[in-house]
XYZ file of C-alpha atoms in Angstrom:
734
model
C 20.891 -27.771 7.587
C 22.285 -24.488 8.896
C 19.808 -21.599 9.016
C 22.124 -19.404 7.001
C 22.050 -21.906 4.160
C 18.269 -22.123 4.200
C 17.969 -18.360 4.109
C 20.595 -18.086 1.389
C 18.644 -20.546 -0.751
C 15.533 -18.459 -0.260
C 17.449 -15.407 -1.364
C 18.605 -17.153 -4.501
C 15.083 -18.270 -5.284
C 13.709 -14.731 -5.153
C 16.601 -12.660 -6.360
C 15.103 -12.159 -9.824
C 12.373 -10.014 -8.309
C 13.717 -6.563 -7.471
C 11.609 -5.057 -4.687
C 12.370 -1.468 -5.630
C 9.677 1.180 -5.420
C 7.997 3.610 -3.033
C 4.641 3.465 -4.784
C 1.720 5.830 -4.551
C -1.342 3.865 -3.418
C -3.195 4.504 -6.704
C -0.370 2.670 -8.514
C -1.039 -0.631 -6.738
C -3.241 -2.166 -9.457
C -0.451 -1.514 -11.998
C 1.939 -3.751 -10.005
C -0.607 -6.358 -8.915
C 1.412 -9.111 -10.585
C 4.544 -8.171 -8.624
C 2.598 -8.142 -5.367
C 1.209 -11.567 -6.169
C 4.685 -12.923 -6.930
C 5.768 -11.860 -3.459
C 2.800 -13.581 -1.837
C 0.785 -10.435 -1.125
C -2.759 -11.793 -1.115
C -4.696 -8.653 -0.242
C -6.194 -7.223 -3.482
C -4.208 -4.401 -5.084
C -7.437 -2.428 -5.584
C -8.060 -2.565 -1.857
C -4.593 -1.156 -1.136
C -5.282 1.669 -3.593
C -8.400 2.692 -1.667
C -7.571 4.985 1.250
C -11.036 4.472 2.721
C -10.527 0.714 3.153
C -8.551 -1.530 5.491
C -5.597 -1.420 5.997
C -4.702 1.954 4.471
C -7.278 3.898 6.490
C -5.534 2.710 9.672
C -2.126 4.120 8.658
C -1.430 7.622 9.988
C 1.357 10.188 9.870
C 2.969 12.025 12.752
C 4.432 14.722 10.532
C 7.903 13.209 10.793
C 7.216 9.478 11.283
C 4.466 6.942 10.628
C 2.048 5.174 12.986
C -1.099 3.041 12.826
C -4.334 2.436 14.696
C -4.452 -0.919 16.491
C -7.684 -0.750 18.465
C -11.234 0.632 18.146
C -10.379 2.997 21.014
C -7.870 5.071 19.043
C -4.785 3.213 20.287
C -1.810 3.941 18.051
C 1.546 2.180 17.751
C 4.745 3.737 16.436
C 8.474 3.661 17.160
C 9.948 4.639 20.510
C 12.231 7.133 18.762
C 9.223 8.649 16.977
C 7.466 9.198 20.303
C 10.614 10.470 21.996
C 9.324 14.045 22.212
C 6.177 12.835 23.969
C 8.227 10.794 26.440
C 10.627 13.695 26.970
C 7.717 16.144 27.399
C 6.403 14.094 30.332
C 9.781 13.340 31.913
C 10.889 15.211 35.001
C 13.585 14.667 37.609
C 10.908 13.089 39.831
C 9.795 10.597 37.139
C 12.150 10.107 34.228
C 10.084 8.157 31.709
C 13.000 8.172 29.263
C 15.044 6.078 31.693
C 12.245 4.157 33.428
C 9.543 3.769 30.798
C 5.854 4.495 31.232
C 2.616 2.505 31.307
C -0.866 3.913 31.868
C -2.987 1.182 33.416
C -6.182 3.055 32.583
C -7.149 5.824 30.173
C -7.440 8.453 32.878
C -3.692 8.030 33.493
C -2.721 8.825 29.901
C -0.968 12.252 29.794
C -0.813 14.633 26.856
C 1.986 13.872 24.429
C 2.524 17.618 24.119
C 0.732 20.586 22.540
C 2.464 20.109 19.178
C 1.849 16.399 18.688
C -0.557 15.568 15.868
C -1.879 12.564 14.000
C -2.624 13.018 10.290
C -5.051 10.656 8.594
C -4.843 10.866 4.803
C -8.371 10.659 3.394
C -7.917 11.783 -0.211
C -5.159 12.270 -2.789
C -6.183 14.166 -5.960
C -4.214 14.939 -9.107
C -4.206 18.750 -9.490
C -1.300 19.045 -11.941
C -3.276 20.967 -14.550
C -4.602 23.435 -11.966
C -1.141 24.156 -10.617
C 0.722 24.315 -13.939
C -1.709 26.022 -16.298
C -0.833 29.403 -17.817
C 2.462 29.932 -16.005
C 4.749 32.839 -16.837
C 8.140 32.358 -18.486
C 9.694 34.783 -16.010
C 11.332 32.527 -13.362
C 10.326 34.508 -10.264
C 6.762 35.083 -11.504
C 6.520 31.414 -12.444
C 7.558 30.363 -8.941
C 5.089 32.774 -7.347
C 2.244 31.690 -9.659
C 2.811 28.057 -8.728
C 2.666 29.029 -5.050
C -0.484 31.096 -5.594
C -2.201 28.193 -7.363
C -1.148 25.820 -4.595
C -2.420 28.132 -1.846
C -5.747 28.575 -3.633
C -6.279 24.805 -3.818
C -5.273 24.416 -0.187
C -7.668 27.137 0.976
C -10.576 25.514 -0.839
C -9.674 22.124 0.611
C -9.441 23.475 4.166
C -12.979 24.798 4.366
C -13.306 22.510 7.402
C -10.761 23.530 10.057
C -10.353 19.906 11.110
C -8.461 19.174 7.914
C -4.944 20.003 6.865
C -4.275 20.058 3.130
C -1.110 20.331 1.092
C -0.146 20.312 -2.568
C 2.961 18.210 -3.131
C 5.226 18.044 -6.144
C 5.863 14.603 -7.651
C 8.508 13.645 -10.200
C 10.341 16.929 -9.554
C 7.434 19.166 -10.551
C 6.033 17.090 -13.391
C 2.914 16.303 -11.349
C 1.141 17.844 -8.347
C -1.264 16.128 -5.939
C -3.597 17.632 -3.352
C -3.381 15.726 -0.050
C -6.315 16.020 2.366
C -5.676 14.904 5.957
C -7.833 14.842 9.087
C -5.874 16.286 12.040
C -6.081 14.737 15.500
C -4.878 17.442 17.908
C -5.145 15.596 21.221
C -2.516 12.839 21.341
C -1.606 11.108 24.600
C 1.174 8.870 25.827
C 0.023 5.354 26.740
C 2.950 2.934 26.973
C 6.658 3.344 26.319
C 9.437 0.967 27.301
C 12.551 2.479 28.906
C 15.230 3.842 26.588
C 17.353 0.812 27.491
C 14.768 -1.266 25.573
C 13.495 1.212 23.005
C 17.002 2.272 21.987
C 18.990 -0.784 23.092
C 22.371 -0.524 21.380
C 22.012 3.232 20.934
C 24.069 4.974 18.298
C 26.563 2.101 18.219
C 23.914 -0.233 16.793
C 22.179 2.460 14.726
C 22.031 1.293 11.070
C 23.724 -1.943 12.130
C 22.585 -5.564 12.202
C 22.031 -7.838 14.072
C 19.797 -5.603 16.189
C 17.877 -6.159 19.410
C 15.888 -2.953 19.749
C 12.400 -2.705 21.230
C 11.717 0.440 19.222
C 7.995 0.772 19.959
C 5.614 3.043 21.852
C 1.833 3.283 22.122
C -0.083 6.568 21.910
C -3.806 7.292 21.833
C -5.875 9.691 19.765
C -8.566 11.717 21.534
C -11.360 13.930 20.172
C -14.209 16.021 21.527
C -17.408 14.374 22.737
C -18.952 15.161 19.356
C -16.365 12.933 17.698
C -14.586 15.848 16.033
C -10.908 16.737 16.491
C -10.268 19.097 19.389
C -7.397 20.493 21.417
C -6.450 18.668 24.608
C -9.197 18.609 27.206
C -9.896 16.353 30.157
C -13.412 15.918 28.730
C -12.208 14.487 25.395
C -12.893 10.876 24.496
C -10.897 8.253 22.552
C -11.114 8.589 18.776
C -12.885 5.762 16.969
C -11.002 5.072 13.714
C -12.793 3.717 10.662
C -10.645 0.624 11.011
C -7.699 -0.653 13.024
C -5.036 -3.228 12.249
C -5.325 -6.870 13.156
C -2.104 -8.205 14.662
C -0.842 -11.627 13.617
C 0.604 -13.132 16.782
C 2.349 -15.885 14.790
C 4.300 -13.358 12.745
C 6.257 -14.171 9.605
C 8.998 -16.528 8.474
C 11.958 -16.153 6.156
C 10.751 -15.983 2.572
C 7.315 -14.597 3.460
C 6.068 -11.673 1.426
C 5.525 -8.427 3.342
C 4.586 -4.863 2.553
C 4.961 -1.555 4.365
C 2.795 1.573 4.255
C 4.073 4.898 5.488
C 5.342 8.393 4.857
C 8.935 8.197 3.537
C 10.596 11.598 3.731
C 12.986 12.128 0.841
C 14.971 10.209 -1.759
C 17.161 11.367 -4.649
C 17.008 8.517 -7.147
C 16.196 10.717 -10.115
C 18.842 13.295 -9.224
C 21.788 13.737 -11.559
C 25.310 12.439 -11.079
C 26.547 15.996 -10.573
C 24.160 16.327 -7.633
C 25.433 13.108 -6.084
C 29.036 14.301 -6.451
C 28.178 17.634 -4.833
C 26.575 15.769 -1.930
C 29.474 13.352 -1.495
C 32.285 15.876 -2.012
C 30.952 18.844 -0.012
C 27.445 18.702 1.416
C 27.497 15.464 3.434
C 31.026 15.897 4.863
C 30.219 19.482 5.844
C 26.931 18.558 7.523
C 28.411 15.520 9.287
C 31.277 17.589 10.724
C 28.871 20.164 12.162
C 26.540 17.514 13.609
C 29.447 15.742 15.304
C 30.612 18.964 16.953
C 27.096 19.743 18.188
C 26.595 16.183 19.450
C 29.872 16.241 21.380
C 28.940 19.601 22.919
C 25.437 18.586 24.031
C 26.650 15.260 25.417
C 29.384 16.956 27.429
C 26.979 19.528 28.852
C 24.322 16.891 29.532
C 26.803 14.740 31.450
C 27.160 17.498 34.046
C 23.507 18.593 34.121
C 20.650 16.071 34.164
C 18.088 18.746 33.250
C 20.015 19.531 30.063
C 20.263 15.827 29.256
C 16.468 15.495 29.445
C 15.746 18.710 27.529
C 18.052 17.853 24.650
C 17.514 14.079 24.561
C 15.317 14.177 21.456
C 17.534 16.741 19.725
C 20.610 14.671 20.440
C 19.066 11.436 19.175
C 17.898 13.126 15.969
C 21.303 14.672 15.273
C 23.151 11.438 15.998
C 20.899 9.586 13.585
C 21.445 12.154 10.829
C 25.201 12.250 11.357
C 25.521 8.483 11.144
C 23.394 8.495 8.011
C 25.659 11.043 6.339
C 28.722 9.017 7.284
C 27.001 5.878 6.032
C 26.223 7.554 2.729
C 29.866 8.595 2.370
C 31.080 5.079 3.211
C 28.556 3.619 0.787
C 29.686 5.891 -2.026
C 33.220 4.610 -1.457
C 32.242 0.950 -1.182
C 30.063 0.998 -4.288
C 30.791 3.321 -7.193
C 27.287 4.758 -7.242
C 28.504 7.872 -9.033
C 29.941 5.628 -11.730
C 26.731 3.617 -11.952
C 24.628 6.766 -12.280
C 27.025 8.271 -14.811
C 26.871 5.123 -16.950
C 23.077 5.289 -16.855
C 23.123 8.987 -17.763
C 25.455 8.269 -20.688
C 23.082 5.561 -21.888
C 20.178 7.973 -21.394
C 21.913 10.532 -23.632
C 22.418 7.897 -26.317
C 18.760 6.950 -26.046
C 17.739 10.604 -26.422
C 19.866 10.953 -29.549
C 18.415 7.783 -31.076
C 14.759 8.697 -30.504
C 13.564 11.553 -32.710
C 10.731 12.294 -30.269
C 13.215 13.144 -27.520
C 16.277 14.481 -29.356
C 15.445 18.073 -28.367
C 15.564 17.098 -24.693
C 19.377 16.945 -24.660
C 19.490 20.743 -24.704
C 17.060 20.804 -21.752
C 19.267 18.266 -19.984
C 22.302 20.531 -20.496
C 20.308 23.529 -19.243
C 19.437 21.640 -16.075
C 23.121 20.885 -15.463
C 23.974 24.580 -15.784
C 21.263 25.530 -13.297
C 22.551 22.941 -10.839
C 26.007 24.515 -10.919
C 24.381 27.822 -9.917
C 22.352 26.119 -7.209
C 25.358 24.379 -5.653
C 27.429 27.574 -5.665
C 24.606 29.506 -4.007
C 24.160 26.783 -1.395
C 27.828 26.933 -0.433
C 27.713 30.735 -0.303
C 24.671 30.818 2.000
C 25.632 27.907 4.251
C 27.662 29.660 6.957
C 25.434 32.757 7.040
C 22.336 30.625 7.572
C 24.061 28.630 10.322
C 25.154 31.879 11.949
C 21.458 32.475 12.718
C 21.042 29.093 14.427
C 20.237 30.352 17.929
C 16.726 29.272 18.859
C 15.998 32.820 20.018
C 17.279 34.448 16.828
C 15.287 31.941 14.781
C 12.171 32.909 16.746
C 12.939 36.627 16.323
C 13.413 36.191 12.556
C 10.098 34.374 12.253
C 8.215 36.864 14.428
C 9.462 39.884 12.477
C 8.621 38.088 9.225
C 5.128 37.467 10.599
C 4.646 41.166 11.320
C 5.685 41.953 7.745
C 3.430 39.266 6.235
C 0.369 40.296 8.270
C 0.325 43.581 6.358
C -0.602 41.606 3.213
C -3.907 39.924 2.276
C -3.878 36.366 3.630
C -3.731 34.774 0.150
C -0.573 36.746 -0.640
C 1.302 35.841 2.507
C 4.225 33.440 2.451
C 3.355 29.856 3.367
C 3.876 29.378 7.077
C 2.596 32.881 7.846
C -1.055 32.567 6.781
C -3.987 32.455 9.166
C -4.126 28.659 8.755
C -0.572 28.426 10.118
C -1.026 30.432 13.313
C -1.869 27.529 15.632
C 1.271 25.668 14.639
C 3.294 28.890 14.649
C 2.242 29.529 18.243
C 2.885 25.910 19.181
C 6.439 26.097 17.813
C 7.125 29.178 19.911
C 5.855 27.333 22.988
C 7.874 24.231 22.173
C 11.155 26.139 22.438
C 11.021 25.793 26.232
C 10.913 21.989 26.116
C 14.327 21.717 24.443
C 16.113 24.945 25.327
C 18.753 26.011 27.794
C 20.576 29.328 27.439
C 23.969 27.755 28.108
C 23.525 25.145 25.371
C 21.929 27.490 22.857
C 24.697 30.047 23.339
C 27.497 27.459 23.061
C 26.123 25.951 19.852
C 25.492 29.396 18.361
C 29.026 30.504 19.229
C 30.405 27.516 17.336
C 28.426 28.480 14.233
C 29.457 32.127 14.529
C 33.122 31.175 14.769
C 32.747 29.011 11.658
C 31.094 31.927 9.863
C 33.904 34.314 10.805
C 36.534 31.873 9.552
C 35.278 31.975 5.931
C 34.947 34.611 3.209
C 31.199 34.828 2.431
C 30.387 37.598 4.879
C 27.308 39.765 5.440
C 27.850 43.345 6.596
C 24.855 43.456 8.960
C 25.979 40.332 10.797
C 29.602 41.484 10.872
C 28.438 44.705 12.492
C 26.750 42.728 15.256
C 29.877 40.628 15.791
C 32.235 43.614 15.862
C 34.015 44.036 19.187
C 35.895 47.260 19.834
C 37.185 46.423 23.320
C 39.989 43.866 23.083
C 39.264 42.664 26.610
C 35.781 41.519 25.563
C 35.332 38.197 23.747
C 32.568 37.160 21.396
C 31.372 34.816 24.125
C 31.098 37.793 26.477
C 29.092 39.689 23.872
C 26.652 36.801 23.462
C 26.212 36.634 27.239
C 25.043 40.222 27.019
C 22.499 39.413 24.303
C 20.976 36.575 26.300
C 20.865 38.625 29.512
C 19.041 41.525 27.840
C 16.469 39.644 25.771
C 12.885 38.955 26.843
C 12.441 36.105 24.349
C 13.403 33.512 26.960
C 10.030 34.266 28.608
C 7.300 32.294 26.815
C 4.496 34.777 27.491
C 6.547 37.700 26.203
C 7.696 35.644 23.216
C 4.110 34.854 22.287
C 3.067 38.479 22.723
C 5.289 39.411 19.775
C 2.852 37.554 17.500
C 0.478 40.513 17.865
C 3.092 43.249 17.484
C 3.255 45.454 14.394
C 6.321 46.222 12.291
C 7.005 49.492 14.113
C 7.195 47.699 17.449
C 9.937 45.472 16.080
C 11.857 48.294 14.451
C 11.891 50.387 17.634
C 12.561 47.499 20.031
C 15.639 47.454 22.262
C 15.631 43.641 22.522
C 18.988 42.539 21.028
C 17.614 39.485 19.226
C 14.737 41.496 17.749
C 17.193 44.201 16.637
C 19.398 41.591 14.982
C 16.394 40.057 13.183
C 15.428 43.488 11.845
C 19.027 44.158 10.722
C 19.290 40.823 8.885
C 15.826 40.915 7.302
C 16.740 42.546 3.980
C 19.674 40.186 3.413
C 17.546 37.157 4.253
C 14.825 38.343 1.882
C 17.310 38.995 -0.927
C 18.694 35.483 -0.547
C 15.171 34.060 -0.456
C 14.306 35.933 -3.665
C 17.388 34.512 -5.377
C 16.403 31.002 -4.245
C 12.861 31.464 -5.556
C 14.134 32.737 -8.916
C 16.359 29.708 -9.305
C 13.500 27.456 -8.180
C 11.354 29.030 -10.901
C 13.991 28.153 -13.502
C 14.242 24.609 -12.151
C 10.433 24.304 -12.217
C 10.713 24.293 -16.010
C 13.974 22.371 -16.410
C 13.373 19.464 -14.033
C 9.899 18.432 -15.300
C 11.185 18.453 -18.884
C 14.060 16.222 -17.824
C 11.741 13.915 -15.847
C 9.375 13.549 -18.792
C 12.209 12.094 -20.864
C 13.614 10.029 -17.973
C 10.255 8.357 -17.349
C 9.981 7.431 -21.031
C 13.529 6.043 -20.867
C 12.723 3.969 -17.766
C 9.575 2.582 -19.336
C 11.509 1.671 -22.494
C 13.824 -0.394 -20.277
C 10.953 -1.907 -18.262
C 12.244 -0.369 -15.043
C 9.898 0.626 -12.190
C 8.607 4.187 -12.402
C 7.535 5.746 -9.114
C 8.136 9.240 -7.689
C 10.953 10.036 -5.290
C 9.798 10.067 -1.684
C 8.370 13.430 -0.594
C 6.678 12.771 2.752
C 3.428 11.472 1.248
C 1.754 8.107 1.775
C 3.507 5.261 -0.070
C 3.490 1.472 -0.206
C 6.513 -0.772 -0.720
C 6.702 -4.553 -0.848
C 9.336 -7.248 -0.430
C 10.157 -10.426 1.446
C 11.631 -11.413 4.800
C 15.251 -12.044 3.939
C 18.826 -11.879 5.177
C 21.756 -10.734 3.073
C 25.455 -11.177 2.366
C 27.030 -8.089 3.978
C 30.677 -8.987 3.399
C 32.766 -11.827 2.051
C 31.746 -14.997 3.941
C 29.425 -13.007 6.232
C 25.744 -13.782 5.810
C 23.342 -11.951 8.142
C 20.338 -14.017 9.119
C 16.883 -12.433 8.945
C 15.844 -12.848 12.602
C 17.398 -12.072 15.989
C 16.276 -13.564 19.299
C 15.984 -12.653 22.967
C 19.257 -14.368 23.799
C 21.062 -11.764 21.707
C 20.078 -9.178 24.322
C 21.850 -11.236 26.989
C 24.913 -11.591 24.787
C 25.156 -7.832 24.182
C 24.272 -6.739 27.705
C 27.157 -5.052 29.546
C 25.237 -3.073 32.118
C 26.639 0.105 30.618
C 24.585 2.337 28.325
C 23.635 1.728 25.528
C 23.836 -2.018 26.248
C 22.120 -1.844 29.627
C 18.986 -3.943 29.337
C 16.579 -3.589 32.301
C 16.888 -6.243 34.964
C 13.256 -7.287 34.496
C 13.991 -8.083 30.828
C 17.143 -10.034 31.732
C 15.264 -11.979 34.410
C 12.487 -12.973 31.994
C 14.996 -14.142 29.382
C 17.145 -16.072 31.894
C 14.037 -17.776 33.229
C 12.982 -18.564 29.621
C 9.662 -16.985 30.431
C 8.564 -16.888 26.801
C 4.859 -17.531 27.314
C 2.861 -18.079 24.140
C 5.320 -15.982 22.122
C 8.026 -18.619 21.721
C 8.750 -19.551 18.108
C 10.247 -22.934 17.259
C 11.284 -22.057 13.729
C 11.454 -18.878 11.656
C 12.107 -20.823 8.462
C 9.777 -22.558 6.068
C 8.763 -26.178 6.598
C 11.327 -28.454 4.893
C 8.398 -30.097 3.093
C 7.484 -26.796 1.448
C 8.271 -25.477 -2.047
C 11.876 -24.801 -1.057
C 12.633 -28.483 -0.694
C 11.233 -29.241 -4.109
C 14.152 -27.218 -5.441
C 16.888 -28.241 -2.987
C 17.695 -31.219 -0.793
C 16.294 -30.712 2.700
C 17.304 -33.944 4.370
C 18.445 -32.113 7.485
C 15.886 -30.538 9.727
C 16.447 -26.753 10.108
C 17.931 -25.808 13.465
C 15.289 -24.829 16.026
C 14.857 -21.130 16.759
C 13.378 -21.767 20.199
C 12.958 -18.179 21.347
C 11.042 -14.943 20.805
C 12.051 -13.015 17.657
C 13.191 -9.476 18.445
C 14.039 -7.836 15.105
C 13.913 -9.014 11.501
C 15.014 -7.954 8.042
C 13.126 -7.552 4.810
C 13.832 -6.254 1.307
C 11.139 -3.522 1.404
C 12.159 -0.116 0.050
C 12.087 2.431 2.914
C 13.795 5.613 4.064
C 13.523 8.279 6.780
C 9.876 8.980 7.618
C 9.076 5.280 7.325
C 10.037 4.934 10.978
C 7.044 3.494 12.785
C 5.488 2.213 9.555
C 3.412 -0.946 9.958
C 4.895 -4.071 8.386
C 2.118 -6.302 7.017
C 2.043 -9.958 6.047
C 0.436 -10.983 2.776
C -3.039 -10.853 4.309
C -2.626 -7.288 5.513
C -2.120 -8.225 9.168
C 0.386 -6.352 11.317
C 3.589 -8.309 12.008
C 6.145 -5.606 12.796
C 7.219 -1.962 12.843
C 9.841 -0.534 10.543
C 12.537 1.403 12.406
C 15.867 1.348 10.572
C 17.961 0.210 7.617
C 21.209 -1.679 7.493
C 24.417 0.312 7.089
C 25.063 -1.078 3.627
C 21.591 0.053 2.540
C 21.910 3.752 3.485
C 22.836 4.678 -0.093
C 19.417 3.493 -1.275
C 18.303 7.112 -1.031
C 20.323 7.550 -4.241
C 20.437 4.057 -5.726
C 18.490 0.889 -4.906
C 20.656 -2.239 -4.798
C 18.334 -5.233 -4.249
C 21.094 -7.589 -3.091
C 22.051 -5.573 -0.008
C 19.108 -3.232 0.623
C 17.418 -4.360 3.812
C 15.076 -2.632 6.228
C 15.114 -3.498 9.936
C 11.851 -4.116 11.783
C 10.699 -4.736 15.355
C 8.998 -8.115 15.359
C 5.530 -7.683 16.870
C 6.000 -10.959 18.714
C 8.666 -9.182 20.783
C 6.302 -6.271 21.457
C 3.620 -8.694 22.628
C 6.182 -10.494 24.807
C 7.214 -7.213 26.435
C 3.568 -6.344 27.039
C 2.716 -9.785 28.382
C 5.711 -11.208 30.221
C 7.690 -8.114 31.232
C 5.505 -5.028 31.707
C 2.136 -6.775 32.204
C 0.251 -4.313 30.027
C -2.844 -6.504 30.283
C -5.228 -3.597 29.775
C -3.669 -2.855 26.383
C -3.426 -6.490 25.321
C -7.185 -6.747 25.771
C -7.637 -3.878 23.295
C -5.652 -5.545 20.521
C -7.216 -7.917 18.021
C -4.796 -10.832 17.771
C -5.083 -13.484 15.082
C -3.208 -16.722 14.495
C -2.227 -18.489 11.303
């Protein structure tokens, strides 16, 4: 029997179970039956407990997800999530991006950079009543009162400086939860494959399948000798996590139930059809066009200067990923009439409101929300080019520094978030980080592009126009920018940091051109911020009222009810499964080592390292070879269908695999667990057809792409000989 047929039969057997949902851990007991149906054996109550295995081993990076895999603080995540750490340690003499890196002992593990953090979520508490009680009807006051209540809760939570707390909105402001996280401030690079493994296929393969990417990297968490978090020091010792993940060296097969835990960034599933149309008609095309121009510029400049290529490697990869996602969303909206689907559901929702006396009054609130969204979209278009016109890294720093001087004149509790005492370490770190991904030539070129775009449209700001005004016809705008960069002191890190201690008068009397521009633009920026806050205050009443009715509507239809992703810890479940991507094109759930050989051209991004090619050609699979990635023909599947033919042998090491789990950006690096809660892979991407799941979940084509941990173990064992790390891991077999 062909493998595609076997997998297709498995799909048909499980298609009735929609794996939609990015669930808060506390919700796990409420979907215990669904977990059980998918073969998730670990108790739902255990998954709901953040102090128990495996949830206490899952950590955030602030932009990706990772997990502890040894008692010595060893952490595994995606290669693209650790890109900044690899870039930070790369120099012309030793380019770890191109060559990879392996520390054979702990004393060889370098800092991942002063800004790298690990966040361990220890508690999530419902504080909705504390945030929402006694709010004013005045929109701006309402917004400010919500912020004041949030900051008060955060301050109380952060009585220990080793913790970072936040209050996040769920269900568009209907609920608020206080998140308490332990911060690990000393993170080190341990093992990273070369980019030709970690990003094999590059942007061409991004969001595509079949994939053959070794998107993994190991880091390590360090703390002071007292066991408490501390800044980087040679005297620090490895952190001892409360638990670490067991790794199943036998992995999973097609049809196996899996679940993923991580920090998905943002989804828009409860957003209105009008919001989707705004995104598809203006926002996404506009953003994609700008990203493409910036990508082309950086690539061209990097081709002629290796130092620029290294400095902007992480920036370039991030922008390329976002641009392809926007294009994928636009293609998906065309391929599937998601706007039509959402509109039909909204029409049915309106009928349901009219038929239920308890919710009839909500139609007026629904209409009010639509009116506010029109205002929001208009304001966003009006601000867009002005905000981009301030995109220079130096002007951004100047804006933030002048804002800091203004905020420091207020009591700490009244300061804007990001400018309080609690924020100063990260504020300083961001100013330092500019140097790691900054070159005057690149910054100026990208800024000039944004300024030209600003000047070509009608929404102008007098203060900025004054700066751009050129009275000598022989001088170009490019010439004028050269003058700004030559006269500023903000390119010097020490002088840049010194501005953190300057008062308002120092800024307002400064001759530095970027500081002067920040001062000139301040009032306009603040007026626009006030308008945004006022509208946010109006939406803070309209959206929760809408969500209250929507949740009741979903429950009446027995649909899953979970909050949109917002960067907080979530769990999603599914099964290992392929999918029908086009007519007569079924994509199988696993890829193998031989696919690397087939794709290899020797030219980036299909330039696999020779040591990988040699190991594959020699069939040096070791103990990681898998004979079959499909269920035994004598299993339950063959009680439903004829299985007279033996499934074709796999006979290789699995590289990547697909599952139906519900993920999005931020889930990169998330551990993929089997039903027992053992680590079997790392999430790193989605298929192109699934990109629109941020707006609408389609269970028949939504697939996440994972690195199979058997491939990681093979790389560690047969290619890079990371024996010291293999000894740290706890491997189990079925």
